[in-house]
mmCIF file of C-alpha atoms in Angstrom:
data_model
loop_
_atom_site.group_PDB
_atom_site.id
_atom_site.type_symbol
_atom_site.label_atom_id
_atom_site.label_comp_id
_atom_site.label_asym_id
_atom_site.label_seq_id
_atom_site.Cartn_x
_atom_site.Cartn_y
_atom_site.Cartn_z
ATOM 1 C CA MET A 1 83.918 40.160 68.316
ATOM 2 C CA PHE A 2 82.339 43.585 67.676
ATOM 3 C CA GLN A 3 82.587 46.151 64.928
ATOM 4 C CA TYR A 4 82.037 49.824 65.708
ATOM 5 C CA LYS A 5 80.492 52.210 63.218
ATOM 6 C CA GLN A 6 81.177 55.815 64.149
ATOM 7 C CA LEU A 7 78.158 57.972 63.440
ATOM 8 C CA SER A 8 78.429 61.410 61.902
ATOM 9 C CA ARG A 9 78.807 64.135 64.534
ATOM 10 C CA VAL A 10 76.349 66.241 62.577
ATOM 11 C CA GLU A 11 73.902 63.332 62.718
ATOM 12 C CA VAL A 12 74.069 62.561 66.436
ATOM 13 C CA GLU A 13 75.401 65.538 68.375
ATOM 14 C CA ARG A 14 71.924 66.917 69.007
ATOM 15 C CA PHE A 15 70.975 63.652 70.728
ATOM 16 C CA GLU A 16 73.915 63.652 73.135
ATOM 17 C CA THR A 17 73.913 64.555 76.825
ATOM 18 C CA PRO A 18 76.585 65.458 79.411
ATOM 19 C CA TYR A 19 76.714 61.762 80.374
ATOM 20 C CA ASN A 20 76.427 60.163 76.943
ATOM 21 C CA GLU A 21 78.776 61.349 74.205
ATOM 22 C CA ASN A 22 80.029 60.366 70.733
ATOM 23 C CA PHE A 23 77.342 57.878 69.739
ATOM 24 C CA LEU A 24 78.170 54.948 67.503
ATOM 25 C CA GLU A 25 76.640 51.691 66.319
ATOM 26 C CA ILE A 26 77.909 48.461 67.861
ATOM 27 C CA HIS A 27 77.591 45.376 65.666
ATOM 28 C CA LEU A 28 78.193 41.812 66.867
ATOM 29 C CA VAL A 29 80.475 39.889 64.529
ATOM 30 C CA ASP A 30 80.968 36.646 66.471
ATOM 31 C CA ARG A 31 77.855 34.472 66.094
ATOM 32 C CA SER A 32 79.355 31.280 67.510
ATOM 33 C CA VAL A 33 76.591 31.255 70.140
ATOM 34 C CA ASP A 34 73.162 31.741 68.559
ATOM 35 C CA PRO A 35 70.326 32.462 71.042
ATOM 36 C CA THR A 36 67.749 31.852 68.302
ATOM 37 C CA ALA A 37 69.054 28.361 67.445
ATOM 38 C CA GLY A 38 66.332 25.750 67.383
ATOM 39 C CA ASP A 39 63.394 28.081 66.761
ATOM 40 C CA GLY A 40 62.965 26.948 63.165
ATOM 41 C CA GLY A 41 63.219 30.490 61.842
ATOM 42 C CA SER A 42 65.676 32.172 59.559
ATOM 43 C CA ALA A 43 69.343 32.549 60.494
ATOM 44 C CA TRP A 44 69.998 35.073 63.244
ATOM 45 C CA GLN A 45 71.022 38.498 62.049
ATOM 46 C CA PRO A 46 72.066 40.329 65.247
ATOM 47 C CA VAL A 47 70.636 43.814 65.567
ATOM 48 C CA HIS A 48 73.110 46.607 66.260
ATOM 49 C CA CYS A 49 72.858 48.957 69.220
ATOM 50 C CA VAL A 50 73.547 52.683 69.541
ATOM 51 C CA MET A 51 75.794 53.464 72.511
ATOM 52 C CA PRO A 52 78.252 56.191 73.542
ATOM 53 C CA ALA A 53 81.833 55.578 72.430
ATOM 54 C CA ARG A 54 82.927 54.877 76.023
ATOM 55 C CA TYR A 55 81.061 51.559 75.870
ATOM 56 C CA CYS A 56 83.619 50.156 73.408
ATOM 57 C CA GLN A 57 86.060 49.788 76.325
ATOM 58 C CA PHE A 58 83.675 47.399 78.089
ATOM 59 C CA ALA A 59 81.713 45.634 75.334
ATOM 60 C CA GLU A 60 83.836 42.478 75.196
ATOM 61 C CA ARG A 61 84.202 42.356 78.968
ATOM 62 C CA ILE A 62 80.410 42.183 79.260
ATOM 63 C CA ARG A 63 80.109 39.750 76.351
ATOM 64 C CA ASN A 64 82.565 37.422 78.140
ATOM 65 C CA LEU A 65 81.056 37.826 81.609
ATOM 66 C CA THR A 66 80.782 34.605 83.620
ATOM 67 C CA VAL A 67 77.129 33.603 84.021
ATOM 68 C CA TYR A 68 75.737 31.307 86.726
ATOM 69 C CA GLU A 69 72.703 29.055 86.515
ATOM 70 C CA ASP A 70 71.095 30.684 89.563
ATOM 71 C CA ASP A 71 71.419 34.213 88.130
ATOM 72 C CA VAL A 72 68.257 36.228 87.545
ATOM 73 C CA TRP A 73 68.502 38.710 84.675
ATOM 74 C CA ILE A 74 65.974 41.528 84.177
ATOM 75 C CA VAL A 75 66.187 42.856 80.613
ATOM 76 C CA THR A 76 64.225 45.805 79.239
ATOM 77 C CA PHE A 77 64.475 48.783 76.982
ATOM 78 C CA PRO A 78 64.741 51.848 79.283
ATOM 79 C CA LYS A 79 61.493 52.953 80.944
ATOM 80 C CA ALA A 80 59.578 49.755 80.195
ATOM 81 C CA GLY A 81 58.909 48.812 83.831
ATOM 82 C CA THR A 82 62.433 47.822 84.821
ATOM 83 C CA THR A 83 62.411 48.965 88.452
ATOM 84 C CA TRP A 84 59.003 47.420 89.014
ATOM 85 C CA ALA A 85 60.188 44.077 87.642
ATOM 86 C CA GLN A 86 63.403 44.213 89.664
ATOM 87 C CA GLU A 87 61.573 44.605 92.972
ATOM 88 C CA MET A 88 59.023 41.938 92.045
ATOM 89 C CA LEU A 89 61.620 39.370 91.043
ATOM 90 C CA TRP A 90 63.953 40.033 93.945
ATOM 91 C CA LEU A 91 61.168 39.521 96.494
ATOM 92 C CA ILE A 92 59.787 36.415 94.797
ATOM 93 C CA ASP A 93 63.265 34.897 94.576
ATOM 94 C CA HIS A 94 64.116 35.794 98.209
ATOM 95 C CA ASN A 95 61.058 34.355 99.955
ATOM 96 C CA LEU A 96 59.334 37.745 100.282
ATOM 97 C CA ASP A 97 62.074 39.150 102.507
ATOM 98 C CA TYR A 98 60.606 42.636 102.967
ATOM 99 C CA LYS A 99 62.972 43.374 105.854
ATOM 100 C CA THR A 100 66.057 43.151 103.651
ATOM 101 C CA ALA A 101 64.246 44.821 100.762
ATOM 102 C CA THR A 102 63.576 47.805 103.031
ATOM 103 C CA ALA A 103 67.071 47.921 104.518
ATOM 104 C CA VAL A 104 69.070 47.450 101.296
ATOM 105 C CA ASP A 105 68.553 49.696 98.276
ATOM 106 C CA LEU A 106 67.339 48.011 95.102
ATOM 107 C CA GLN A 107 70.407 49.315 93.248
ATOM 108 C CA GLN A 108 72.520 47.076 95.488
ATOM 109 C CA ARG A 109 70.176 44.087 95.373
ATOM 110 C CA SER A 110 69.734 44.176 91.590
ATOM 111 C CA ILE A 111 72.778 45.755 89.965
ATOM 112 C CA PHE A 112 72.672 47.754 86.721
ATOM 113 C CA LEU A 113 75.317 45.862 84.749
ATOM 114 C CA GLU A 114 76.514 48.328 82.115
ATOM 115 C CA VAL A 115 75.950 51.738 83.733
ATOM 116 C CA PHE A 116 79.691 52.189 84.390
ATOM 117 C CA GLY A 117 80.349 51.380 80.751
ATOM 118 C CA PHE A 118 78.450 54.246 79.175
ATOM 119 C CA VAL A 119 78.142 57.103 81.686
ATOM 120 C CA THR A 120 80.856 59.783 81.568
ATOM 121 C CA ASN A 121 81.526 62.809 83.773
ATOM 122 C CA ILE A 122 80.246 61.268 86.997
ATOM 123 C CA ASP A 123 82.033 59.167 89.588
ATOM 124 C CA LEU A 124 80.473 55.686 89.551
ATOM 125 C CA PRO A 125 81.804 52.377 90.877
ATOM 126 C CA ASP A 126 82.712 49.719 88.330
ATOM 127 C CA SER A 127 79.299 48.117 87.977
ATOM 128 C CA ILE A 128 80.680 45.154 86.019
ATOM 129 C CA THR A 129 83.013 44.303 88.887
ATOM 130 C CA LEU A 130 80.115 44.720 91.330
ATOM 131 C CA VAL A 131 78.175 42.124 89.350
ATOM 132 C CA GLU A 132 81.161 39.791 89.253
ATOM 133 C CA GLU A 133 81.601 40.028 93.016
ATOM 134 C CA MET A 134 78.000 40.100 94.234
ATOM 135 C CA PRO A 135 76.762 37.120 96.280
ATOM 136 C CA ARG A 136 74.664 34.499 94.534
ATOM 137 C CA PRO A 137 71.951 34.263 93.480
ATOM 138 C CA ARG A 138 72.766 37.430 91.568
ATOM 139 C CA HIS A 139 70.034 39.725 90.309
ATOM 140 C CA ILE A 140 71.245 41.716 87.320
ATOM 141 C CA LYS A 141 69.483 44.531 85.495
ATOM 142 C CA THR A 142 70.391 45.503 81.949
ATOM 143 C CA HIS A 143 69.011 47.456 79.003
ATOM 144 C CA LEU A 144 71.399 45.824 76.548
ATOM 145 C CA PRO A 145 69.917 44.127 73.477
ATOM 146 C CA LEU A 146 70.431 40.474 72.640
ATOM 147 C CA ALA A 147 73.671 40.909 70.693
ATOM 148 C CA LEU A 148 75.521 42.786 73.450
ATOM 149 C CA LEU A 149 74.608 40.470 76.328
ATOM 150 C CA PRO A 150 76.941 37.781 77.729
ATOM 151 C CA ARG A 151 77.217 34.780 75.410
ATOM 152 C CA GLU A 152 76.903 32.386 78.372
ATOM 153 C CA LEU A 153 73.259 33.409 78.843
ATOM 154 C CA TRP A 154 72.534 30.926 76.050
ATOM 155 C CA THR A 155 74.708 28.059 77.291
ATOM 156 C CA ILE A 156 74.325 28.298 81.084
ATOM 157 C CA ASN A 157 70.609 29.182 80.856
ATOM 158 C CA PRO A 158 69.914 31.320 83.941
ATOM 159 C CA LYS A 159 66.487 32.826 84.548
ATOM 160 C CA ILE A 160 65.896 35.778 82.198
ATOM 161 C CA VAL A 161 62.831 38.008 82.391
ATOM 162 C CA TYR A 162 62.172 40.480 79.591
ATOM 163 C CA VAL A 163 59.588 43.258 79.982
ATOM 164 C CA ALA A 164 58.144 45.036 76.948
ATOM 165 C CA ARG A 165 56.020 48.190 76.960
ATOM 166 C CA ASN A 166 54.180 50.094 74.257
ATOM 167 C CA PRO A 167 56.966 52.090 72.554
ATOM 168 C CA LYS A 168 54.975 55.329 72.543
ATOM 169 C CA ASP A 169 54.642 55.220 76.327
ATOM 170 C CA VAL A 170 58.308 54.211 76.579
ATOM 171 C CA THR A 171 59.248 57.197 74.424
ATOM 172 C CA THR A 172 57.214 59.590 76.574
ATOM 173 C CA SER A 173 58.787 58.348 79.802
ATOM 174 C CA PHE A 174 62.279 58.115 78.306
ATOM 175 C CA MET A 175 61.990 61.693 77.041
ATOM 176 C CA HIS A 176 61.526 63.003 80.602
ATOM 177 C CA HIS A 177 64.175 60.637 81.960
ATOM 178 C CA TYR A 178 66.657 61.676 79.265
ATOM 179 C CA ARG A 179 66.217 65.365 79.995
ATOM 180 C CA HIS A 180 66.124 65.297 83.798
ATOM 181 C CA LEU A 181 68.434 62.389 84.618
ATOM 182 C CA HIS A 182 70.850 62.372 81.662
ATOM 183 C CA GLY A 183 70.877 66.166 81.419
ATOM 184 C CA PHE A 184 69.698 66.382 77.800
ATOM 185 C CA LYS A 185 69.569 70.023 76.736
ATOM 186 C CA GLY A 186 68.126 69.685 73.243
ATOM 187 C CA LEU A 187 64.642 70.336 71.970
ATOM 188 C CA LYS A 188 61.781 67.916 72.413
ATOM 189 C CA GLN A 189 61.749 67.547 68.640
ATOM 190 C CA ASP A 190 65.420 66.565 68.694
ATOM 191 C CA PHE A 191 64.689 63.664 71.022
ATOM 192 C CA LEU A 192 61.657 62.549 69.013
ATOM 193 C CA ASP A 193 63.667 62.719 65.792
ATOM 194 C CA GLY A 194 66.282 60.536 67.475
ATOM 195 C CA ILE A 195 63.646 57.945 68.316
ATOM 196 C CA LEU A 196 62.331 57.897 64.743
ATOM 197 C CA GLN A 197 65.881 57.546 63.424
ATOM 198 C CA ASP A 198 66.854 54.936 66.071
ATOM 199 C CA ARG A 199 69.723 57.160 67.156
ATOM 200 C CA ILE A 200 69.027 57.476 70.901
ATOM 201 C CA ILE A 201 71.049 55.323 73.301
ATOM 202 C CA TYR A 202 69.988 51.616 73.315
ATOM 203 C CA CYS A 203 68.071 51.961 70.028
ATOM 204 C CA PRO A 204 66.714 50.366 67.861
ATOM 205 C CA GLN A 205 63.803 50.226 70.286
ATOM 206 C CA VAL A 206 61.328 47.922 68.513
ATOM 207 C CA LYS A 207 63.931 45.342 67.465
ATOM 208 C CA HIS A 208 65.088 45.256 71.084
ATOM 209 C CA ALA A 209 61.746 43.617 71.954
ATOM 210 C CA THR A 210 61.230 41.498 68.843
ATOM 211 C CA GLU A 211 64.579 39.747 69.213
ATOM 212 C CA PHE A 212 63.729 38.692 72.756
ATOM 213 C CA TRP A 213 60.235 37.676 71.697
ATOM 214 C CA ARG A 214 61.761 35.295 69.173
ATOM 215 C CA VAL A 215 64.056 33.779 71.801
ATOM 216 C CA ALA A 216 61.387 33.542 74.521
ATOM 217 C CA ASN A 217 59.175 31.422 72.278
ATOM 218 C CA HIS A 218 61.541 28.465 72.375
ATOM 219 C CA ARG A 219 63.785 28.849 75.413
ATOM 220 C CA ARG A 220 62.281 27.826 78.745
ATOM 221 C CA HIS A 221 64.667 29.952 80.777
ATOM 222 C CA VAL A 222 63.297 33.171 79.235
ATOM 223 C CA LEU A 223 60.013 34.726 80.380
ATOM 224 C CA PHE A 224 58.501 37.534 78.292
ATOM 225 C CA LEU A 225 56.207 39.963 80.141
ATOM 226 C CA HIS A 226 54.224 43.017 79.129
ATOM 227 C CA PHE A 227 54.097 46.163 81.258
ATOM 228 C CA GLU A 228 50.421 46.561 80.390
ATOM 229 C CA ASP A 229 49.582 43.098 81.753
ATOM 230 C CA MET A 230 51.348 44.013 84.989
ATOM 231 C CA LYS A 231 49.214 47.157 85.241
ATOM 232 C CA ARG A 232 45.914 45.498 84.380
ATOM 233 C CA ASN A 233 46.247 42.166 86.155
ATOM 234 C CA LEU A 234 49.283 42.085 88.416
ATOM 235 C CA SER A 235 47.961 39.138 90.416
ATOM 236 C CA ALA A 236 47.973 36.948 87.292
ATOM 237 C CA VAL A 237 51.492 38.100 86.390
ATOM 238 C CA LEU A 238 52.695 37.336 89.921
ATOM 239 C CA ARG A 239 51.410 33.776 89.621
ATOM 240 C CA GLN A 240 53.110 33.464 86.235
ATOM 241 C CA VAL A 241 56.421 34.732 87.595
ATOM 242 C CA CYS A 242 56.219 32.493 90.673
ATOM 243 C CA ALA A 243 55.725 29.451 88.431
ATOM 244 C CA PHE A 244 58.672 30.519 86.280
ATOM 245 C CA MET A 245 60.872 30.990 89.370
ATOM 246 C CA GLY A 246 59.724 27.724 90.966
ATOM 247 C CA LYS A 247 58.240 29.519 93.981
ATOM 248 C CA THR A 248 54.937 28.942 95.767
ATOM 249 C CA TYR A 249 53.180 31.488 97.981
ATOM 250 C CA SER A 250 49.739 31.671 99.576
ATOM 251 C CA LYS A 251 46.952 33.918 98.271
ATOM 252 C CA LYS A 252 47.454 36.144 101.304
ATOM 253 C CA GLN A 253 51.189 36.458 100.629
ATOM 254 C CA LEU A 254 50.600 37.279 96.969
ATOM 255 C CA ALA A 255 47.953 39.864 97.878
ATOM 256 C CA HIS A 256 50.476 41.537 100.187
ATOM 257 C CA LEU A 257 53.114 41.447 97.444
ATOM 258 C CA GLU A 258 50.675 42.967 94.968
ATOM 259 C CA GLU A 259 49.969 45.804 97.383
ATOM 260 C CA HIS A 260 53.701 46.331 97.962
ATOM 261 C CA LEU A 261 54.213 46.563 94.189
ATOM 262 C CA SER A 262 51.418 49.050 93.558
ATOM 263 C CA PHE A 263 52.656 52.175 91.796
ATOM 264 C CA GLU A 264 51.924 54.509 94.704
ATOM 265 C CA LYS A 265 53.702 52.236 97.190
ATOM 266 C CA MET A 266 56.677 51.812 94.842
ATOM 267 C CA LYS A 267 56.885 55.539 94.105
ATOM 268 C CA ASN A 268 57.152 56.303 97.825
ATOM 269 C CA ASN A 269 59.429 53.366 98.674
ATOM 270 C CA LYS A 270 62.845 54.960 99.296
ATOM 271 C CA SER A 271 64.637 51.629 98.977
ATOM 272 C CA ALA A 272 63.163 50.879 95.549
ATOM 273 C CA ASN A 273 62.136 54.106 93.794
ATOM 274 C CA ASN A 274 65.661 55.036 92.538
ATOM 275 C CA GLN A 275 65.303 58.582 93.853
ATOM 276 C CA ALA A 276 68.799 58.329 95.323
ATOM 277 C CA LEU A 277 70.032 57.925 91.745
ATOM 278 C CA VAL A 278 68.161 61.085 90.726
ATOM 279 C CA ILE A 279 69.801 63.023 93.558
ATOM 280 C CA GLN A 280 73.266 61.770 92.578
ATOM 281 C CA PHE A 281 72.908 62.539 88.870
ATOM 282 C CA SER A 282 71.150 65.872 89.428
ATOM 283 C CA ALA A 283 73.903 67.071 91.754
ATOM 284 C CA ALA A 284 76.542 66.227 89.137
ATOM 285 C CA ILE A 285 74.962 68.546 86.580
ATOM 286 C CA GLY A 286 73.735 71.177 89.020
ATOM 287 C CA LYS A 287 70.028 70.470 88.730
ATOM 288 C CA ASN A 288 67.397 70.458 91.460
ATOM 289 C CA SER A 289 66.527 66.813 92.145
ATOM 290 C CA ASN A 290 63.047 67.858 93.302
ATOM 291 C CA GLN A 291 62.155 68.615 89.689
ATOM 292 C CA PHE A 292 61.974 64.944 88.724
ATOM 293 C CA THR A 293 60.898 61.616 90.180
ATOM 294 C CA PHE A 294 62.329 58.435 88.707
ATOM 295 C CA MET A 295 58.934 56.738 88.936
ATOM 296 C CA ARG A 296 56.866 59.441 87.305
ATOM 297 C CA LYS A 297 53.385 58.241 86.258
ATOM 298 C CA GLY A 298 53.496 54.556 85.367
ATOM 299 C CA GLN A 299 50.379 54.835 83.226
ATOM 300 C CA ILE A 300 49.121 53.162 80.070
ATOM 301 C CA GLY A 301 48.444 55.518 77.171
ATOM 302 C CA ALA A 302 49.930 58.660 78.748
ATOM 303 C CA TYR A 303 51.649 59.340 75.417
ATOM 304 C CA ARG A 304 48.338 60.617 74.042
ATOM 305 C CA ASN A 305 48.696 63.759 76.151
ATOM 306 C CA GLU A 306 52.358 64.398 75.374
ATOM 307 C CA LEU A 307 53.376 63.199 71.924
ATOM 308 C CA PRO A 308 52.560 65.356 68.881
ATOM 309 C CA GLU A 309 50.062 63.752 66.530
ATOM 310 C CA ASP A 310 52.413 63.896 63.544
ATOM 311 C CA PHE A 311 55.123 62.098 65.532
ATOM 312 C CA SER A 312 52.665 59.388 66.642
ATOM 313 C CA THR A 313 51.632 58.831 63.041
ATOM 314 C CA LYS A 314 55.232 58.515 61.849
ATOM 315 C CA PHE A 315 56.124 56.304 64.797
ATOM 316 C CA ASP A 316 53.145 54.015 64.134
ATOM 317 C CA GLU A 317 54.398 53.587 60.575
ATOM 318 C CA LEU A 318 57.916 52.761 61.798
ATOM 319 C CA ILE A 319 56.598 50.267 64.357
ATOM 320 C CA SER A 320 54.427 48.599 61.719
ATOM 321 C CA VAL A 321 57.395 48.149 59.389
ATOM 322 C CA GLN A 322 59.650 46.776 62.123
ATOM 323 C CA LEU A 323 56.971 44.310 63.257
ATOM 324 C CA SER A 324 56.182 43.116 59.747
ATOM 325 C CA ASP A 325 58.420 40.043 59.916
ATOM 326 C CA THR A 326 57.299 38.856 63.370
ATOM 327 C CA ASP A 327 54.097 37.780 65.130
ATOM 328 C CA PHE A 328 54.970 39.959 68.139
ATOM 329 C CA ARG A 329 52.543 42.750 68.976
ATOM 330 C CA TYR A 330 52.706 45.393 71.688
ATOM 331 C CA ARG A 331 49.839 45.806 74.122
ATOM 332 C CA GLU A 332 47.776 48.992 73.814
#
């Protein structure tokens, strides 16, 4: 079902972390289920994904995962607004049950499917089993690209929400996340080189979004959102998501939800800000968890203050090339 291309140690060792080792490319071979079927475009050529070697033990298990029609899947590239979308979708789907949302951590309400499959050197429960056993309707978070996701997503047709974010802001946020949460010890330039070479975990980044954009244009069970739209006009996005989920709420209820989902409220919400995850991972590598907050800034355009100009220029060129065969465009 998959082919694995081992990458040169010289090529990838400077991108590795204590939790993510021995990077390789994973290529889908089995195309018996084509998520792009019916869109009138060219034949689907699945995009590979860079993952640590440990993931090979779990790739087919995830690809063959049983999917249910009432599932809700939140798919993003890392640091594209995942946690924000998880909390939004869980509340909308559960009749704005703030009591449970406060009492039960988001990591339990919306499980990170593949985390057990790529993180080494830390004691984690089998997240795939947790997904298999969680009560329905299941809310499932993943950063996996189209080719690595369960095949039944395209035959059972559960609700899938994809969130895209400007890749330069993603890169800025991911850079901090990678250093403080994954324990990356390399230079800033090492990480940025890895982004340009599509050698960081979950890359290629741009193709991650364009593949889902293609699918969302002709499959009604897929909703494509932009982080920037959520920042600039969350009320409109909430109405869009409610319509997609088949839910109706009053203006007063939606105003309350919008306030609950504001960045400052989310950042200080212990049941949804993933700070418990930071504490767990920091302790495993002997770092002070107070040095990093999972929800850091949540801004649009913050990359301008952090990314070197020469990197931005090169990255713009890469993005332009990878968008050349699609009508998808990132928000600025």
